């Protein structure tokens, strides 16, 4: 299966022009490495203007969040259907930066359902905030996966991608560095939990990405030794030359 390299642009870049330039750099990478699937999860306001470039390239578009609602009195919300109509094929849901702003597992679960109903592929982020010596974090992870992904049909799982992002290793405030070996262990643990929610087949098939300070130096390790199905890249995705090297690792 093609490795999936997902860029999470977060609240960047500041202008549509800069967004187009970054997207074009991705298209060049995609042309050179057709064996890798690239998804750019961009601020929703850039989707429509990048959609044409996306159609002409092998890079797909995604959003970074969606509403759990479909329409009505929800000021500021953007529905999954609107994202799809604007050119998104994927959406990140339950990113730790959104969970830190109060998003609960229950809301994440409703968003996942809304995204799947609209025909998007959902990239659902999970990961513990801290590590402890007694393994309590595993219980936290278990509860997070169970609550965020409960009640899905077998057919839903085919459009679901899990991104394991240990919060302590994410972003410029990261307090630790994760390793491919640890990722591999966590991925096995996550598949065990998924098995309790679905079937053994689903648990084995669902792609699990690694995210958390991925860069051009550690990408290959997570993909090969860590056996990750792909990567979710934050900061390094804003640097075209670094991102190109990450794609090369795929
Ligand atoms: P980072 O972000 O690569 O900057 O750690 C990853 C993410 O937040 O998805």
mmCIF file of C-alpha atoms and ligand atoms in Angstrom:
data_model
loop_
_atom_site.group_PDB
_atom_site.id
_atom_site.type_symbol
_atom_site.label_atom_id
_atom_site.label_comp_id
_atom_site.label_asym_id
_atom_site.label_seq_id
_atom_site.Cartn_x
_atom_site.Cartn_y
_atom_site.Cartn_z
ATOM 1 C CA UNK A 1 0.000 0.000 0.000
ATOM 2 C CA UNK A 2 1.104 3.568 -0.750
ATOM 3 C CA UNK A 3 2.493 5.420 2.248
ATOM 4 C CA UNK A 4 0.274 8.353 3.180
ATOM 5 C CA UNK A 5 2.051 11.615 3.965
ATOM 6 C CA UNK A 6 -0.390 14.121 5.449
ATOM 7 C CA UNK A 7 0.559 17.753 5.902
ATOM 8 C CA UNK A 8 -1.188 19.659 8.676
ATOM 9 C CA UNK A 9 -0.696 23.333 7.866
ATOM 10 C CA UNK A 10 -2.552 24.435 11.028
ATOM 11 C CA UNK A 11 -2.991 28.250 11.058
ATOM 12 C CA UNK A 12 -0.605 28.783 8.142
ATOM 13 C CA UNK A 13 0.378 30.246 5.706
ATOM 14 C CA UNK A 14 -0.955 33.821 5.991
ATOM 15 C CA UNK A 15 -2.060 34.439 2.370
ATOM 16 C CA UNK A 16 -3.732 32.511 -0.478
ATOM 17 C CA UNK A 17 -0.688 33.271 -2.625
ATOM 18 C CA UNK A 18 1.666 31.610 -0.145
ATOM 19 C CA UNK A 19 -0.749 28.673 0.141
ATOM 20 C CA UNK A 20 -0.669 28.187 -3.632
ATOM 21 C CA UNK A 21 3.132 28.323 -3.715
ATOM 22 C CA UNK A 22 3.375 25.684 -0.984
ATOM 23 C CA UNK A 23 0.796 23.505 -2.691
ATOM 24 C CA UNK A 24 2.680 23.746 -6.002
ATOM 25 C CA UNK A 25 5.856 22.585 -4.272
ATOM 26 C CA UNK A 26 3.905 19.542 -3.039
ATOM 27 C CA UNK A 27 2.714 18.854 -6.592
ATOM 28 C CA UNK A 28 6.331 18.746 -7.744
ATOM 29 C CA UNK A 29 7.172 16.244 -4.984
ATOM 30 C CA UNK A 30 4.157 14.143 -5.910
ATOM 31 C CA UNK A 31 5.253 14.049 -9.536
ATOM 32 C CA UNK A 32 8.707 12.824 -8.573
ATOM 33 C CA UNK A 33 7.437 10.214 -6.101
ATOM 34 C CA UNK A 34 4.178 8.765 -7.418
ATOM 35 C CA UNK A 35 4.497 5.835 -5.021
ATOM 36 C CA UNK A 36 3.562 8.142 -2.120
ATOM 37 C CA UNK A 37 0.127 9.640 -1.500
ATOM 38 C CA UNK A 38 0.251 13.257 -0.330
ATOM 39 C CA UNK A 39 -2.649 14.984 1.405
ATOM 40 C CA UNK A 40 -2.492 18.686 2.268
ATOM 41 C CA UNK A 41 -4.792 19.575 5.175
ATOM 42 C CA UNK A 42 -5.134 23.300 4.708
ATOM 43 C CA UNK A 43 -7.122 26.077 6.406
ATOM 44 C CA UNK A 44 -10.696 25.701 5.102
ATOM 45 C CA UNK A 45 -10.671 29.132 3.427
ATOM 46 C CA UNK A 46 -7.979 27.944 0.999
ATOM 47 C CA UNK A 47 -9.770 24.786 -0.122
ATOM 48 C CA UNK A 48 -11.778 26.226 -2.997
ATOM 49 C CA UNK A 49 -8.863 28.174 -4.467
ATOM 50 C CA UNK A 50 -6.530 25.144 -4.269
ATOM 51 C CA UNK A 51 -9.083 22.693 -5.625
ATOM 52 C CA UNK A 52 -8.160 23.367 -9.266
ATOM 53 C CA UNK A 53 -4.445 22.773 -8.618
ATOM 54 C CA UNK A 54 -5.363 19.624 -6.707
ATOM 55 C CA UNK A 55 -7.332 18.273 -9.678
ATOM 56 C CA UNK A 56 -4.283 18.783 -11.893
ATOM 57 C CA UNK A 57 -1.913 17.072 -9.502
ATOM 58 C CA UNK A 58 -1.613 13.916 -7.439
ATOM 59 C CA UNK A 59 -1.949 15.847 -4.203
ATOM 60 C CA UNK A 60 -5.275 15.579 -2.408
ATOM 61 C CA UNK A 61 -6.838 18.200 -0.183
ATOM 62 C CA UNK A 62 -8.053 17.892 3.365
ATOM 63 C CA UNK A 63 -9.423 20.101 6.116
ATOM 64 C CA UNK A 64 -8.330 20.278 9.757
ATOM 65 C CA UNK A 65 -11.706 20.004 11.490
ATOM 66 C CA UNK A 66 -15.409 19.855 10.686
ATOM 67 C CA UNK A 67 -18.649 20.536 12.453
ATOM 68 C CA UNK A 68 -20.606 17.711 14.015
ATOM 69 C CA UNK A 69 -23.715 19.417 12.612
ATOM 70 C CA UNK A 70 -24.960 19.510 9.047
ATOM 71 C CA UNK A 71 -26.752 22.877 8.984
ATOM 72 C CA UNK A 72 -28.644 25.400 11.074
ATOM 73 C CA UNK A 73 -27.839 27.888 13.814
ATOM 74 C CA UNK A 74 -24.175 27.109 14.507
ATOM 75 C CA UNK A 75 -22.264 30.345 13.996
ATOM 76 C CA UNK A 76 -18.724 29.894 12.759
ATOM 77 C CA UNK A 77 -19.039 26.177 12.062
ATOM 78 C CA UNK A 78 -18.196 24.546 8.719
ATOM 79 C CA UNK A 79 -19.956 21.321 7.812
ATOM 80 C CA UNK A 80 -18.262 18.246 6.403
ATOM 81 C CA UNK A 81 -20.412 18.568 3.297
ATOM 82 C CA UNK A 82 -19.248 22.156 2.737
ATOM 83 C CA UNK A 83 -15.641 20.969 2.994
ATOM 84 C CA UNK A 84 -16.295 18.209 0.502
ATOM 85 C CA UNK A 85 -17.996 20.584 -1.908
ATOM 86 C CA UNK A 86 -15.014 22.955 -1.584
ATOM 87 C CA UNK A 87 -12.565 20.257 -2.636
ATOM 88 C CA UNK A 88 -11.605 18.329 0.507
ATOM 89 C CA UNK A 89 -11.371 14.550 0.353
ATOM 90 C CA UNK A 90 -10.008 14.170 3.902
ATOM 91 C CA UNK A 91 -10.515 15.836 7.254
ATOM 92 C CA UNK A 92 -8.425 15.695 10.425
ATOM 93 C CA UNK A 93 -10.621 15.188 13.485
ATOM 94 C CA UNK A 94 -9.776 15.372 17.191
ATOM 95 C CA UNK A 95 -6.346 16.925 16.849
ATOM 96 C CA UNK A 96 -4.754 17.450 20.269
ATOM 97 C CA UNK A 97 -4.738 21.212 19.717
ATOM 98 C CA UNK A 98 -8.527 21.085 19.368
ATOM 99 C CA UNK A 99 -8.930 18.680 22.277
ATOM 100 C CA UNK A 100 -6.901 21.163 24.357
ATOM 101 C CA UNK A 101 -9.580 23.732 23.529
ATOM 102 C CA UNK A 102 -12.242 21.546 25.070
ATOM 103 C CA UNK A 103 -13.173 19.071 22.337
ATOM 104 C CA UNK A 104 -14.375 15.883 24.042
ATOM 105 C CA UNK A 105 -14.249 12.282 22.807
ATOM 106 C CA UNK A 106 -18.018 12.432 22.486
ATOM 107 C CA UNK A 107 -17.829 15.443 20.151
ATOM 108 C CA UNK A 108 -14.975 13.840 18.217
ATOM 109 C CA UNK A 109 -17.182 10.791 17.722
ATOM 110 C CA UNK A 110 -20.015 12.918 16.341
ATOM 111 C CA UNK A 111 -17.605 14.715 14.011
ATOM 112 C CA UNK A 112 -16.227 11.423 12.727
ATOM 113 C CA UNK A 113 -19.754 10.286 11.896
ATOM 114 C CA UNK A 114 -20.562 13.611 10.210
ATOM 115 C CA UNK A 115 -17.390 13.431 8.104
ATOM 116 C CA UNK A 116 -18.054 9.856 7.010
ATOM 117 C CA UNK A 117 -21.680 10.639 6.183
ATOM 118 C CA UNK A 118 -20.494 13.460 3.919
ATOM 119 C CA UNK A 119 -18.169 11.073 2.084
ATOM 120 C CA UNK A 120 -14.900 12.376 3.511
ATOM 121 C CA UNK A 121 -12.077 10.205 4.787
ATOM 122 C CA UNK A 122 -11.547 10.924 8.479
ATOM 123 C CA UNK A 123 -8.064 11.137 9.964
ATOM 124 C CA UNK A 124 -8.718 10.720 13.654
ATOM 125 C CA UNK A 125 -6.006 11.860 16.050
ATOM 126 C CA UNK A 126 -5.390 10.062 19.317
ATOM 127 C CA UNK A 127 -2.556 10.146 21.811
ATOM 128 C CA UNK A 128 -1.822 10.483 25.486
ATOM 129 C CA UNK A 129 -0.834 13.837 26.972
ATOM 130 C CA UNK A 130 1.843 12.474 29.270
ATOM 131 C CA UNK A 131 3.683 9.270 29.992
ATOM 132 C CA UNK A 132 3.804 7.713 33.459
ATOM 133 C CA UNK A 133 5.904 4.871 34.797
ATOM 134 C CA UNK A 134 2.911 2.768 35.870
ATOM 135 C CA UNK A 135 1.307 2.580 32.425
ATOM 136 C CA UNK A 136 -1.777 4.575 33.298
ATOM 137 C CA UNK A 137 -1.446 6.352 29.968
ATOM 138 C CA UNK A 138 -2.447 3.136 28.222
ATOM 139 C CA UNK A 139 -5.773 3.223 30.004
ATOM 140 C CA UNK A 140 -6.238 6.841 28.931
ATOM 141 C CA UNK A 141 -5.468 5.905 25.344
ATOM 142 C CA UNK A 142 -7.875 2.972 25.521
ATOM 143 C CA UNK A 143 -10.708 5.190 26.728
ATOM 144 C CA UNK A 144 -9.934 7.803 24.080
ATOM 145 C CA UNK A 145 -10.003 5.310 21.207
ATOM 146 C CA UNK A 146 -13.129 3.564 22.490
ATOM 147 C CA UNK A 147 -15.090 6.767 23.022
ATOM 148 C CA UNK A 148 -13.958 8.523 19.858
ATOM 149 C CA UNK A 149 -14.599 5.586 17.548
ATOM 150 C CA UNK A 150 -17.561 3.803 19.064
ATOM 151 C CA UNK A 151 -20.596 2.744 17.067
ATOM 152 C CA UNK A 152 -19.071 2.703 13.589
ATOM 153 C CA UNK A 153 -20.123 0.232 10.918
ATOM 154 C CA UNK A 154 -17.552 -2.041 9.258
ATOM 155 C CA UNK A 155 -17.987 -0.047 6.023
ATOM 156 C CA UNK A 156 -17.217 3.206 7.929
ATOM 157 C CA UNK A 157 -13.842 1.870 8.975
ATOM 158 C CA UNK A 158 -12.743 1.644 5.363
ATOM 159 C CA UNK A 159 -12.666 5.441 5.232
ATOM 160 C CA UNK A 160 -11.015 5.895 8.577
ATOM 161 C CA UNK A 161 -7.365 6.599 9.244
ATOM 162 C CA UNK A 162 -5.903 6.735 12.742
ATOM 163 C CA UNK A 163 -3.047 9.103 13.551
ATOM 164 C CA UNK A 164 -1.176 8.307 16.747
ATOM 165 C CA UNK A 165 0.177 11.607 18.018
ATOM 166 C CA UNK A 166 1.555 11.479 21.568
ATOM 167 C CA UNK A 167 0.872 15.014 22.742
ATOM 168 C CA UNK A 168 4.184 15.199 24.621
ATOM 169 C CA UNK A 169 6.004 14.801 21.281
ATOM 170 C CA UNK A 170 3.876 17.214 19.195
ATOM 171 C CA UNK A 171 4.739 20.762 18.173
ATOM 172 C CA UNK A 172 7.352 23.264 19.225
ATOM 173 C CA UNK A 173 6.391 22.792 22.906
ATOM 174 C CA UNK A 174 7.181 19.047 22.771
ATOM 175 C CA UNK A 175 8.783 17.759 25.951
ATOM 176 C CA UNK A 176 9.979 14.429 24.563
ATOM 177 C CA UNK A 177 11.003 12.563 21.440
ATOM 178 C CA UNK A 178 9.110 9.484 20.339
ATOM 179 C CA UNK A 179 10.799 6.470 18.743
ATOM 180 C CA UNK A 180 9.812 4.047 15.972
ATOM 181 C CA UNK A 181 9.898 1.141 18.471
ATOM 182 C CA UNK A 182 7.494 2.897 20.775
ATOM 183 C CA UNK A 183 5.225 3.746 17.851
ATOM 184 C CA UNK A 184 5.175 0.103 16.771
ATOM 185 C CA UNK A 185 4.134 -0.995 20.272
ATOM 186 C CA UNK A 186 1.435 1.663 20.468
ATOM 187 C CA UNK A 187 0.093 0.738 17.039
ATOM 188 C CA UNK A 188 -0.316 -2.881 18.173
ATOM 189 C CA UNK A 189 -2.095 -1.687 21.315
ATOM 190 C CA UNK A 190 -4.411 0.581 19.263
ATOM 191 C CA UNK A 191 -5.258 -2.278 16.893
ATOM 192 C CA UNK A 192 -6.201 -4.432 19.918
ATOM 193 C CA UNK A 193 -8.640 -1.753 21.103
ATOM 194 C CA UNK A 194 -10.067 -1.348 17.604
ATOM 195 C CA UNK A 195 -10.664 -5.097 17.514
ATOM 196 C CA UNK A 196 -12.972 -4.740 20.527
ATOM 197 C CA UNK A 197 -14.947 -2.096 18.596
ATOM 198 C CA UNK A 198 -15.087 -3.853 15.256
ATOM 199 C CA UNK A 199 -13.596 -6.964 13.689
ATOM 200 C CA UNK A 200 -10.124 -8.496 13.619
ATOM 201 C CA UNK A 201 -9.940 -7.765 9.909
ATOM 202 C CA UNK A 202 -10.755 -4.091 10.430
ATOM 203 C CA UNK A 203 -8.228 -3.849 13.249
ATOM 204 C CA UNK A 204 -5.489 -5.229 11.043
ATOM 205 C CA UNK A 205 -6.424 -3.138 8.011
ATOM 206 C CA UNK A 206 -6.934 0.337 9.444
ATOM 207 C CA UNK A 207 -3.978 2.574 8.506
ATOM 208 C CA UNK A 208 -2.163 3.996 11.540
ATOM 209 C CA UNK A 209 -0.034 7.078 10.928
ATOM 210 C CA UNK A 210 2.595 8.514 13.215
ATOM 211 C CA UNK A 211 2.611 12.243 14.031
ATOM 212 C CA UNK A 212 4.654 14.288 16.466
ATOM 213 C CA UNK A 213 7.682 16.326 15.376
ATOM 214 C CA UNK A 214 8.154 14.355 12.174
ATOM 215 C CA UNK A 215 10.958 15.804 10.076
ATOM 216 C CA UNK A 216 13.326 14.831 7.283
ATOM 217 C CA UNK A 217 15.647 13.085 9.776
ATOM 218 C CA UNK A 218 13.212 10.793 11.588
ATOM 219 C CA UNK A 219 10.600 10.115 8.848
ATOM 220 C CA UNK A 220 12.257 7.010 7.432
ATOM 221 C CA UNK A 221 12.610 5.426 10.881
ATOM 222 C CA UNK A 222 8.892 5.682 11.631
ATOM 223 C CA UNK A 223 7.974 4.373 8.176
ATOM 224 C CA UNK A 224 10.396 1.455 8.034
ATOM 225 C CA UNK A 225 11.327 0.351 11.561
ATOM 226 C CA UNK A 226 8.065 1.684 13.011
ATOM 227 C CA UNK A 227 6.021 0.237 10.111
ATOM 228 C CA UNK A 228 3.789 3.313 10.069
ATOM 229 C CA UNK A 229 1.228 3.447 7.245
ATOM 230 C CA UNK A 230 2.202 7.077 6.868
ATOM 231 C CA UNK A 231 2.964 10.306 8.684
ATOM 232 C CA UNK A 232 1.102 13.377 9.891
ATOM 233 C CA UNK A 233 3.475 16.302 9.572
ATOM 234 C CA UNK A 234 3.037 19.722 11.190
ATOM 235 C CA UNK A 235 5.899 22.220 11.241
ATOM 236 C CA UNK A 236 8.055 20.468 8.649
ATOM 237 C CA UNK A 237 5.168 20.563 6.161
ATOM 238 C CA UNK A 238 5.564 24.335 5.888
ATOM 239 C CA UNK A 239 9.140 23.953 4.636
ATOM 240 C CA UNK A 240 8.887 22.622 1.058
ATOM 241 C CA UNK A 241 12.444 21.277 0.961
ATOM 242 C CA UNK A 242 11.982 19.393 4.251
ATOM 243 C CA UNK A 243 8.595 18.101 3.209
ATOM 244 C CA UNK A 244 10.060 16.879 -0.097
ATOM 245 C CA UNK A 245 12.643 14.862 1.827
ATOM 246 C CA UNK A 246 9.925 13.363 4.025
ATOM 247 C CA UNK A 247 8.000 12.351 0.906
ATOM 248 C CA UNK A 248 11.163 10.774 -0.414
ATOM 249 C CA UNK A 249 11.253 8.548 2.695
ATOM 250 C CA UNK A 250 7.760 7.229 1.880
HETATM 251 P P1 LIG B 1 4.457 18.751 14.470
HETATM 252 O O1 LIG B 1 2.867 18.718 14.448
HETATM 253 O O2 LIG B 1 4.927 17.936 13.317
HETATM 254 O O3 LIG B 1 4.812 20.187 14.350
HETATM 255 O O4 LIG B 1 4.863 18.162 15.802
HETATM 256 C C1 LIG B 1 2.178 17.533 14.161
HETATM 257 C C2 LIG B 1 0.717 17.739 14.370
HETATM 258 O O5 LIG B 1 0.352 18.539 15.251
HETATM 259 O O6 LIG B 1 -0.124 17.151 13.662
#
